[in-house]
């Protein structure tokens, strides 16, 4: 977070990284910024669709990053600058000859502009919780910060602020100030300022005005009301991570100017290393040298993009391997749930099945009602073919054919690819996928899917999931539930509240309680799934004690699902369900609960989970992160558990500690 100058207060961002039930494989997903010939290419700035249209925002963003480019170039001693930037305009704004977005989306943005800034007010900040030297998730600005020039009196110019936040995001350095401890006493009983560098000058102020610094100390404690006001005119050139608002500050603290005594996050997180030491140790600096000459680089160029219609195509494997381990059946259940609940209103949806060739099962159909959803469910594949070798490229080719009928191109579309096949020819369509402008989310079933499948997702900016062949797992539903439109409009997205799967012995029951808080409740669905026999006996209690029975649920015997949508807004509180196995043999029973925001005036509680690598082997651990928040407000003191499903063996449960700052759990082999 950028430091305000003496004219305003200083705020410290308290990072919250918590955990959730994590079955599918989730990676840090952001636009990949490339450094080439000293210039950063591909920086993505996205405006949240909830931000009202204001054409002044775009030139403000341009001016900020243009100024930042030159300031960064000088601060890094002619090492790096910004060459080209993409600005993603929400489709809620009127079209204005913007280029069509391809694989760019709000969820992948390096910089976001949103009005939901929670406890941070209009403070810019960077979400970083991976430790020293590690990239952060994104930088966040509010429209007010970008449009209200009065705020620059405290922060300094927006370009300087951007460089401060960029250092957080790109190089994993931390703030050199501390609002909670702006003054400290060193080992010589001297009062010192939490600053970097120590050359920054100012005046001590006590309760009755100016005073010598020794008057700020009472028995080695700082006197209440004692503070330090920085001089507006300085000679110190460092540091950008302390107070970029000072006009003299043009550098990062290095070994000679760094204050190792200061009780700040930079010293705490980076083992007393200076910011410049951490920055120069980055990959960026290992692969670049200072530019020759004295000329400045050209100003950055900007591309204005706008997302079009929301278009999704399910590309579903029906080769003979899908008959193994109930793969087709579990895919049917998950796809039905996706079509009936997850995919957003006004989305165009198509369905493709494929074995050695692709087949169009449903051309694009826009979802405007439940009847539209049911029509698409009726087009899902119900049988497997006799062919064992699936052709993923054939399935994707048919998918592109379907989505291109809407606007002539596949730009901005989403492909949800589900396959269990070992297709060695996937590489034949990698270039086609990249040029299509479509994002491929892959769901791999079984353990024989080749690495090229993951490349399809990675190169197109999509998610990748692995679903093990376990009947008592809800991983398939969880994977589909994770896939959203990517617009950033959390008020339209379905939020998963419960995912439970268990083998229930005859005449035993699966019972649990689901909490519906007041931020959700619209379009709430309880979905029960089973595999053998008929449906279980279902009893659902709402917070007021009202009962819903099996007869109140809509049953689909073909897909072995029973669902109930709660009319209006579901009552906040504890909902308790009981699933009784009335049969004479064990049943795998599953419950999934999902809902949407209850009001456009109050963002719902959401959880984002990430891993820092997609595989682990000794001695290299995998680290899991999660971010729990309500809008941008961090949710503190939450009890959160991660469920890690290995390919074989039982799930591993990890409980993380929440101290309101940084929470990390490192997994070994």
XYZ file of C-alpha atoms in Angstrom:
669
model
C 0.000 0.000 0.000
C 1.284 3.427 -0.879
C 2.344 5.754 1.938
C 0.474 8.985 2.394
C 2.614 12.028 3.080
C 2.484 14.260 6.133
C -0.712 15.866 4.904
C -2.692 12.693 5.560
C -2.782 9.622 7.724
C -0.847 6.463 6.959
C -2.648 3.143 6.629
C -1.215 -0.337 6.712
C -2.868 -3.100 4.748
C -3.410 -6.219 6.809
C -3.354 -9.097 4.365
C -5.753 -11.974 4.868
C -5.009 -15.282 3.186
C -7.212 -18.110 4.377
C -8.165 -21.547 3.124
C -11.150 -23.370 1.701
C -12.085 -26.867 0.649
C -9.734 -27.335 -2.282
C -10.280 -30.400 -4.414
C -9.522 -29.219 -7.966
C -6.178 -27.836 -8.899
C -6.152 -24.039 -8.810
C -3.221 -21.865 -9.794
C -2.423 -18.197 -9.502
C -4.255 -16.958 -12.550
C -3.209 -13.588 -13.913
C -2.245 -12.031 -17.197
C 1.357 -12.924 -17.918
C 3.452 -9.771 -18.132
C 6.556 -10.352 -20.223
C 9.791 -8.357 -19.984
C 11.479 -8.033 -23.373
C 14.223 -5.563 -24.302
C 13.728 -3.732 -21.001
C 10.002 -3.147 -21.640
C 7.042 -4.794 -19.945
C 4.477 -6.139 -22.407
C 0.959 -7.367 -21.731
C 0.064 -5.543 -18.527
C -3.718 -5.916 -18.121
C -5.820 -3.276 -16.345
C -9.502 -4.178 -15.878
C -12.453 -2.078 -14.733
C -15.066 -3.894 -12.647
C -18.524 -4.060 -14.290
C -20.034 -2.546 -11.128
C -18.114 0.706 -11.758
C -20.455 3.266 -13.386
C -19.381 4.386 -16.843
C -17.082 7.379 -16.674
C -14.970 8.202 -19.702
C -12.554 10.198 -17.534
C -11.277 6.970 -15.987
C -9.503 5.819 -19.136
C -7.305 8.919 -19.666
C -6.533 8.930 -15.926
C -5.280 5.334 -16.129
C -3.203 6.205 -19.190
C -1.655 9.272 -17.546
C -0.850 7.316 -14.378
C 0.969 4.486 -16.149
C 2.739 6.813 -18.589
C 4.169 8.826 -15.699
C 4.952 5.592 -13.859
C 6.916 4.263 -16.828
C 9.434 7.123 -16.774
C 9.612 7.192 -12.965
C 10.234 3.428 -12.890
C 12.846 3.655 -15.628
C 14.872 6.152 -13.611
C 14.292 4.415 -10.280
C 15.638 1.145 -11.692
C 18.674 2.881 -13.196
C 17.474 2.564 -16.798
C 16.504 -1.085 -16.433
C 12.726 -1.406 -17.009
C 9.713 0.544 -18.257
C 6.149 -0.152 -19.471
C 5.863 -0.698 -23.214
C 2.255 -1.743 -23.870
C -0.836 -1.957 -21.706
C -4.300 -3.384 -22.272
C -7.299 -1.762 -20.591
C -10.353 -4.027 -20.334
C -13.623 -2.079 -20.457
C -16.657 -3.828 -18.894
C -19.455 -4.843 -21.229
C -21.793 -2.823 -19.008
C -20.313 0.297 -20.651
C -21.520 1.461 -24.053
C -19.550 0.209 -27.017
C -17.141 2.849 -28.309
C -15.139 1.222 -31.082
C -13.169 -0.789 -28.549
C -11.328 -3.862 -29.782
C -12.869 -7.219 -28.936
C -11.314 -8.905 -25.895
C -9.918 -12.359 -26.532
C -8.575 -14.314 -23.564
C -8.374 -11.209 -21.376
C -10.767 -11.138 -18.425
C -11.242 -9.271 -15.174
C -10.153 -12.306 -13.150
C -6.786 -12.347 -14.926
C -6.048 -8.627 -14.530
C -2.807 -7.404 -12.967
C -4.497 -4.134 -12.016
C -8.183 -3.810 -11.127
C -10.369 -0.747 -10.727
C -13.282 -1.297 -8.381
C -15.387 0.703 -5.980
C -15.464 -2.109 -3.429
C -12.373 -1.227 -1.465
C -13.688 -2.062 1.995
C -11.544 -1.137 4.968
C -8.947 0.475 2.707
C -11.171 3.346 1.604
C -9.503 4.911 -1.417
C -6.051 3.639 -0.481
C -4.379 1.847 -3.396
C -3.075 -1.526 -2.343
C -1.565 -4.723 -3.659
C -2.776 -8.169 -2.663
C 0.454 -10.008 -1.881
C 0.832 -12.852 0.551
C 3.413 -15.179 -0.934
C 6.431 -13.825 0.907
C 9.532 -11.849 0.061
C 10.572 -11.840 -3.587
C 7.293 -13.462 -4.741
C 4.800 -11.907 -7.122
C 1.508 -10.634 -5.749
C -2.006 -11.217 -7.102
C -3.114 -7.774 -8.279
C -3.012 -4.018 -7.635
C -6.322 -2.375 -6.765
C -7.413 1.236 -7.294
C -10.762 2.880 -6.699
C -12.399 5.190 -9.254
C -12.237 7.987 -6.662
C -8.474 7.638 -6.358
C -8.098 7.851 -10.116
C -10.443 10.819 -10.526
C -10.082 12.904 -7.357
C -6.975 15.080 -7.641
C -7.287 16.139 -3.997
C -6.028 12.696 -2.964
C -2.669 13.235 -4.637
C -1.823 15.830 -1.975
C -1.324 12.986 0.476
C -0.058 10.224 -1.777
C 1.927 12.159 -4.320
C 1.308 11.776 -8.038
C -0.521 8.691 -9.257
C 2.462 7.592 -11.335
C 4.672 7.482 -8.249
C 1.994 5.537 -6.381
C 1.772 3.053 -9.250
C 5.520 2.353 -9.070
C 5.242 1.806 -5.304
C 2.467 -0.752 -5.868
C 4.235 -2.302 -8.869
C 7.230 -3.075 -6.667
C 4.876 -4.932 -4.314
C 3.238 -6.825 -7.158
C 6.171 -7.703 -9.392
C 9.098 -8.064 -7.017
C 7.536 -8.962 -3.673
C 8.958 -6.131 -1.584
C 7.090 -4.615 1.347
C 6.318 -1.264 2.938
C 9.086 0.475 4.886
C 6.719 2.440 7.129
C 4.592 1.193 10.019
C 1.456 3.049 11.004
C 1.097 0.935 14.144
C 4.649 1.738 15.214
C 5.768 4.989 13.543
C 8.368 5.587 16.298
C 10.615 3.159 18.125
C 13.412 3.225 20.682
C 16.724 1.694 19.699
C 19.199 -0.110 21.939
C 20.823 3.195 22.958
C 17.521 4.484 24.343
C 17.205 6.865 21.406
C 13.898 7.610 19.768
C 13.941 6.751 16.065
C 11.512 7.084 13.193
C 10.304 4.017 11.310
C 11.614 5.197 7.958
C 13.881 4.424 5.070
C 16.167 6.138 4.572
C 17.235 7.763 7.820
C 18.203 10.859 5.814
C 14.558 11.917 5.554
C 14.180 14.887 7.888
C 11.357 16.249 9.995
C 10.323 17.685 13.348
C 9.136 16.038 16.565
C 5.820 17.292 17.858
C 4.543 16.660 21.403
C 1.241 17.438 23.059
C 2.059 21.156 23.413
C 3.804 21.693 20.101
C 7.394 21.382 18.945
C 9.785 19.609 21.285
C 13.221 17.951 21.356
C 13.078 14.246 20.702
C 14.217 13.353 24.227
C 10.970 14.827 25.545
C 9.113 12.118 23.662
C 10.527 9.454 26.000
C 9.191 8.592 29.441
C 10.922 5.620 31.108
C 11.844 4.126 27.736
C 8.245 4.450 26.528
C 7.064 6.865 23.892
C 4.994 9.679 25.322
C 1.381 9.665 24.199
C 0.756 12.343 21.596
C 4.356 12.370 20.382
C 4.679 12.287 16.607
C 7.024 13.236 13.783
C 6.147 15.578 10.926
C 8.210 15.178 7.768
C 9.669 18.261 6.128
C 8.027 19.088 2.818
C 11.439 19.887 1.309
C 13.935 17.025 1.390
C 17.314 16.084 -0.009
C 16.951 12.346 0.554
C 16.455 10.357 -2.665
C 15.140 7.168 -0.994
C 12.840 5.476 -0.605
C 9.912 4.765 -2.924
C 8.634 2.051 -0.573
C 8.600 4.509 2.325
C 7.236 7.824 1.093
C 6.968 8.178 -2.666
C 5.050 11.450 -2.200
C 8.248 13.381 -1.379
C 9.478 15.086 -4.538
C 13.128 14.254 -3.793
C 12.451 10.512 -3.551
C 13.434 8.827 -6.800
C 15.104 5.589 -5.645
C 14.571 2.414 -3.678
C 16.528 1.933 -0.458
C 19.764 0.051 -1.084
C 22.356 -1.492 1.217
C 23.842 1.892 2.092
C 20.563 3.698 2.820
C 18.433 0.859 4.201
C 17.403 1.114 7.856
C 17.651 -2.399 9.291
C 16.400 -1.296 12.716
C 13.011 -0.052 11.504
C 10.119 -2.271 12.685
C 8.477 -2.536 9.270
C 7.221 -5.303 6.989
C 10.203 -5.083 4.644
C 12.602 -6.001 7.453
C 10.206 -8.539 8.910
C 9.370 -10.339 5.647
C 12.718 -10.023 3.861
C 15.132 -10.834 6.674
C 16.419 -7.228 6.948
C 17.295 -7.036 3.240
C 16.890 -3.734 1.429
C 14.222 -3.370 -1.242
C 16.857 -2.798 -3.923
C 18.637 -5.993 -2.920
C 15.398 -7.976 -3.339
C 14.554 -6.246 -6.629
C 17.972 -6.809 -8.203
C 17.762 -10.469 -7.202
C 14.583 -10.892 -9.283
C 14.331 -12.712 -12.599
C 13.640 -9.387 -14.315
C 17.054 -8.050 -13.369
C 18.876 -11.294 -14.044
C 17.719 -11.064 -17.653
C 18.136 -7.364 -18.354
C 20.915 -4.811 -18.389
C 20.698 -1.006 -18.162
C 19.894 0.635 -21.483
C 22.713 2.516 -23.162
C 22.653 6.224 -23.851
C 20.741 9.002 -22.140
C 17.435 8.939 -24.009
C 14.214 7.941 -22.296
C 12.063 5.132 -23.704
C 8.975 5.947 -25.723
C 5.722 6.429 -23.779
C 3.703 3.220 -23.393
C 0.992 2.345 -25.887
C -2.518 1.408 -24.800
C -5.095 -0.965 -26.265
C -8.739 -0.565 -25.233
C -10.610 -3.871 -25.138
C -14.201 -4.727 -24.310
C -15.686 -8.116 -23.550
C -18.543 -9.188 -25.813
C -21.416 -11.561 -25.144
C -20.792 -14.311 -22.612
C -20.328 -17.510 -24.647
C -19.645 -20.977 -23.221
C -19.317 -24.304 -25.015
C -19.177 -27.654 -23.237
C -16.824 -30.019 -25.079
C -17.486 -33.463 -23.609
C -15.622 -36.721 -24.182
C -17.853 -39.731 -24.968
C -15.133 -42.220 -25.951
C -15.259 -45.712 -24.456
C -12.949 -44.773 -21.569
C -15.718 -42.532 -20.245
C -17.569 -45.740 -19.285
C -14.888 -46.498 -16.695
C -15.365 -45.513 -13.051
C -18.737 -43.902 -13.796
C -16.988 -41.022 -15.552
C -19.783 -40.274 -18.016
C -22.398 -40.465 -15.278
C -20.499 -38.121 -12.947
C -19.918 -35.738 -15.868
C -23.672 -35.743 -16.588
C -24.474 -34.858 -12.986
C -21.912 -32.057 -12.869
C -22.878 -30.656 -16.278
C -26.551 -30.635 -15.293
C -25.707 -28.680 -12.140
C -23.567 -26.264 -14.147
C -26.329 -25.630 -16.683
C -29.120 -25.341 -14.109
C -27.276 -23.232 -11.534
C -23.741 -22.049 -12.259
C -23.818 -20.533 -15.744
C -25.086 -16.962 -15.630
C -28.240 -15.546 -17.159
C -27.887 -14.175 -20.716
C -24.967 -16.504 -21.446
C -24.941 -18.275 -24.816
C -24.255 -22.002 -24.324
C -23.463 -24.747 -26.821
C -22.689 -28.450 -26.317
C -20.247 -30.677 -28.227
C -19.517 -34.370 -27.723
C -16.529 -36.092 -29.238
C -14.770 -39.421 -29.664
C -12.578 -39.673 -32.768
C -14.700 -36.892 -34.240
C -16.763 -34.052 -32.881
C -20.546 -33.787 -32.910
C -22.712 -30.721 -32.293
C -25.367 -31.604 -29.724
C -26.624 -28.076 -29.108
C -25.978 -24.910 -31.087
C -25.608 -21.709 -29.101
C -28.694 -21.053 -27.014
C -29.033 -18.015 -24.742
C -30.115 -18.668 -21.167
C -32.987 -16.412 -20.178
C -35.189 -18.816 -18.227
C -35.267 -22.198 -16.517
C -36.782 -23.671 -19.672
C -33.650 -22.636 -21.565
C -31.541 -24.395 -18.963
C -33.661 -27.563 -19.111
C -33.456 -27.616 -22.905
C -29.667 -27.601 -22.754
C -29.653 -30.331 -20.098
C -31.726 -32.490 -22.436
C -28.936 -32.234 -25.035
C -26.220 -33.653 -22.792
C -24.746 -36.958 -24.017
C -26.180 -40.055 -22.332
C -24.123 -42.891 -23.857
C -20.502 -43.621 -24.693
C -19.252 -44.703 -28.072
C -17.299 -47.828 -28.948
C -14.221 -45.826 -29.913
C -11.407 -45.814 -27.375
C -9.268 -43.025 -28.852
C -10.734 -39.567 -28.413
C -9.650 -36.650 -30.602
C -9.631 -33.558 -28.425
C -8.736 -31.360 -31.398
C -11.831 -32.610 -33.235
C -13.995 -31.715 -30.254
C -12.483 -28.235 -29.944
C -12.764 -27.654 -33.690
C -16.511 -28.314 -33.485
C -16.670 -26.048 -30.440
C -15.064 -23.186 -32.353
C -17.455 -23.834 -35.232
C -20.415 -23.413 -32.886
C -19.267 -20.242 -31.106
C -18.087 -18.546 -34.302
C -21.661 -18.589 -35.626
C -22.552 -15.820 -33.158
C -20.072 -13.111 -34.165
C -17.829 -14.721 -36.739
C -15.010 -15.319 -34.254
C -14.390 -17.253 -31.056
C -12.924 -14.197 -29.271
C -13.768 -14.135 -25.573
C -15.541 -17.506 -25.562
C -15.005 -20.201 -22.945
C -14.545 -23.900 -23.672
C -15.096 -26.363 -20.829
C -13.231 -29.447 -21.984
C -13.892 -32.706 -20.108
C -11.890 -35.751 -21.143
C -10.398 -39.002 -19.900
C -8.445 -39.674 -23.043
C -4.740 -40.051 -23.653
C -4.638 -38.063 -26.868
C -1.055 -37.638 -28.061
C -2.187 -35.427 -30.951
C -3.363 -32.492 -28.837
C -0.302 -30.535 -29.921
C -1.732 -30.383 -33.449
C -4.259 -27.758 -32.385
C -2.254 -25.673 -29.897
C -1.731 -22.889 -32.437
C -5.411 -23.002 -33.401
C -6.393 -22.610 -29.757
C -4.042 -19.676 -29.248
C -5.246 -17.857 -32.352
C -8.916 -18.538 -31.554
C -9.084 -16.071 -28.680
C -10.952 -18.672 -26.623
C -10.133 -19.721 -23.054
C -9.928 -23.489 -22.443
C -10.769 -24.796 -18.966
C -9.791 -28.471 -18.837
C -11.162 -31.162 -16.521
C -9.074 -34.328 -16.680
C -10.645 -37.608 -15.551
C -8.441 -40.519 -14.554
C -4.674 -40.561 -14.533
C -3.728 -41.049 -18.194
C -4.219 -37.570 -19.607
C -1.147 -36.233 -21.376
C 0.674 -33.069 -20.417
C -0.370 -31.298 -23.622
C -3.898 -31.034 -22.194
C -2.577 -28.828 -19.409
C -0.753 -26.739 -22.004
C -4.063 -26.006 -23.720
C -5.369 -24.469 -20.515
C -2.152 -22.728 -19.536
C -1.523 -21.098 -22.905
C -5.132 -19.934 -23.234
C -5.270 -18.606 -19.672
C -7.702 -21.252 -18.454
C -8.041 -23.297 -15.299
C -7.085 -26.953 -15.154
C -8.636 -29.555 -12.889
C -7.917 -33.171 -12.080
C -10.852 -35.347 -10.991
C -9.827 -38.714 -9.488
C -11.805 -41.891 -10.140
C -13.467 -41.936 -6.729
C -17.170 -42.497 -6.340
C -17.276 -40.825 -2.919
C -15.812 -37.559 -4.225
C -17.599 -34.391 -5.280
C -14.610 -33.156 -7.296
C -16.453 -33.044 -10.609
C -19.159 -30.760 -9.220
C -16.491 -28.650 -7.493
C -14.575 -28.218 -10.741
C -17.620 -27.040 -12.685
C -18.582 -24.753 -9.788
C -15.206 -22.998 -9.956
C -15.657 -21.930 -13.570
C -17.217 -18.491 -13.918
C -17.629 -16.030 -16.773
C -14.538 -14.110 -15.605
C -16.312 -10.742 -15.748
C -15.658 -9.951 -12.084
C -19.361 -9.340 -11.435
C -19.625 -11.241 -8.156
C -23.290 -10.265 -7.839
C -24.159 -12.497 -10.805
C -21.978 -15.462 -9.922
C -23.137 -18.594 -8.154
C -21.335 -19.203 -4.871
C -20.846 -22.736 -3.597
C -21.786 -23.050 0.081
C -21.527 -26.811 0.583
C -19.836 -29.775 -1.044
C -20.247 -33.064 0.791
C -19.832 -36.681 -0.328
C -19.902 -39.784 1.830
C -20.546 -43.513 1.636
C -23.586 -44.164 3.821
C -24.302 -47.627 5.166
C -27.824 -49.122 4.900
C -30.336 -47.386 7.184
C -27.755 -44.795 8.202
C -27.752 -41.104 7.343
C -25.630 -38.225 6.173
C -26.416 -35.123 8.212
C -24.894 -31.652 8.176
C -25.649 -27.961 8.663
C -25.110 -25.264 6.040
C -24.908 -21.611 7.081
C -26.497 -19.081 4.761
C -25.369 -15.595 5.753
C -27.306 -12.473 4.826
C -25.007 -11.579 1.912
C -26.355 -14.521 -0.140
C -29.714 -16.230 -0.488
C -30.976 -15.512 -3.999
C -31.339 -18.459 -6.382
C -30.381 -20.903 -3.623
C -30.336 -24.573 -4.603
C -29.865 -27.778 -2.591
C -28.758 -30.605 -4.885
C -28.702 -34.241 -3.751
C -26.861 -36.858 -5.822
C -26.659 -40.640 -5.577
C -25.615 -43.524 -7.820
C -27.331 -46.810 -6.944
C -30.940 -47.462 -6.039
C -33.498 -44.717 -5.776
C -33.160 -41.364 -4.057
C -32.438 -41.240 -0.338
C -35.036 -39.999 2.105
C -34.428 -36.253 2.292
C -35.345 -33.926 5.137
C -34.289 -30.262 4.995
C -34.914 -27.755 7.810
C -34.735 -24.004 7.265
C -33.638 -21.663 10.120
C -37.268 -21.258 11.236
C -37.825 -24.997 11.459
C -39.806 -25.404 8.253
C -39.356 -28.865 6.754
C -38.820 -29.842 3.134
C -39.139 -33.506 2.181
C -38.117 -35.673 -0.772
C -41.466 -34.950 -2.421
C -40.592 -31.237 -2.444
C -37.472 -31.903 -4.539
C -37.405 -32.173 -8.342
C -36.016 -35.612 -9.153
C -34.119 -36.582 -12.296
C -33.902 -40.374 -12.152
C -31.766 -40.561 -15.299
C -29.001 -38.474 -13.706
C -29.802 -39.580 -10.120
C -30.252 -36.038 -8.840
C -32.851 -34.338 -6.664
C -32.900 -30.570 -6.327
C -34.900 -27.832 -4.689
C -34.693 -24.104 -5.407
C -35.685 -21.911 -2.485
C -38.126 -19.266 -3.674
C -37.224 -15.615 -3.122
C -34.258 -15.030 -0.812
C -33.318 -17.946 1.428
C -33.583 -17.161 5.125
C -30.203 -16.404 6.679
C -29.091 -18.828 9.360
C -28.498 -22.554 9.756
C -30.075 -24.954 7.254
C -29.857 -28.602 8.329
C -30.232 -31.533 5.960
C -30.500 -35.277 6.554
C -30.058 -37.889 3.807
C -31.255 -41.331 4.926
C -30.117 -44.423 3.037
C -33.288 -46.521 3.057
C -31.767 -49.260 0.881
C -30.168 -52.577 1.800
C -26.733 -51.726 0.405
C -24.314 -48.811 0.915
C -24.991 -45.639 -1.053
C -22.632 -42.828 -2.012
C -24.648 -39.721 -1.148
C -23.636 -36.191 -2.062
C -24.968 -32.739 -1.251
C -24.090 -29.496 -3.023
C -25.524 -26.122 -2.016
C -25.088 -22.938 -4.025
C -26.547 -19.441 -3.910
C -26.138 -15.925 -5.318
C -25.813 -12.492 -3.749
C -28.924 -11.331 -1.918
C -28.506 -7.668 -2.843
C -26.522 -5.582 -5.308
C -25.770 -3.195 -2.439
C -23.817 -5.750 -0.394
C -21.086 -7.997 -1.816
C -21.203 -11.643 -0.706
C -18.503 -13.471 1.196
C -16.193 -15.207 -1.255
C -13.182 -17.489 -1.054
C -10.365 -17.713 -3.574
C -7.841 -20.523 -3.277
C -4.469 -20.789 -5.003
C -1.455 -23.041 -5.161
C 1.986 -21.854 -6.178
C 2.784 -24.888 -8.327
C 0.779 -27.582 -10.077
C 2.774 -30.554 -8.845
C 4.911 -31.426 -5.871
C 7.790 -33.761 -5.239
C 10.324 -34.061 -2.458
C 11.986 -31.849 -1.331
C 10.014 -29.095 -3.098
C 6.822 -28.266 -1.206
C 3.542 -26.962 -2.563
C 2.051 -23.943 -0.818
C -1.693 -23.331 -0.669
C -3.133 -19.858 -0.233
C -6.649 -18.565 0.116
C -8.288 -15.202 0.366
C -11.570 -14.866 2.282
C -13.323 -11.549 1.965
C -16.614 -9.739 1.676
C -16.103 -7.441 -1.260
C -12.679 -6.124 -0.273
C -13.248 -6.490 3.461
C -11.065 -9.267 4.929
C -12.894 -11.846 7.019
C -10.848 -12.363 10.169
C -10.826 -15.280 12.598
C -12.491 -17.660 10.152
C -12.086 -21.379 10.671
C -10.985 -22.667 7.283
C -9.939 -26.126 6.181
C -8.279 -27.258 2.969
C -9.175 -30.635 1.517
C -6.490 -31.986 -0.804
C -7.509 -34.986 -2.874
C -4.525 -37.018 -4.101
C -4.823 -39.258 -7.129
C -4.790 -42.265 -4.817
C -5.432 -42.532 -1.116
C -7.678 -40.631 1.221
C -8.135 -36.852 1.181
C -5.742 -34.799 3.310
C -7.299 -32.195 5.608
C -5.316 -29.100 6.537
C -6.474 -26.416 8.934
C -4.805 -23.039 8.673
C -4.299 -20.395 11.292
C -5.639 -16.903 10.712
C -3.751 -14.022 12.294
C -5.233 -11.380 10.014
C -1.981 -10.887 8.142
C -0.259 -13.725 6.317
C -1.365 -17.355 6.532
C 0.520 -20.034 4.682
C 0.570 -23.814 4.869
C 3.382 -25.592 3.100
C 2.779 -29.128 1.878
C 5.578 -31.603 1.531
C 5.641 -34.660 -0.671
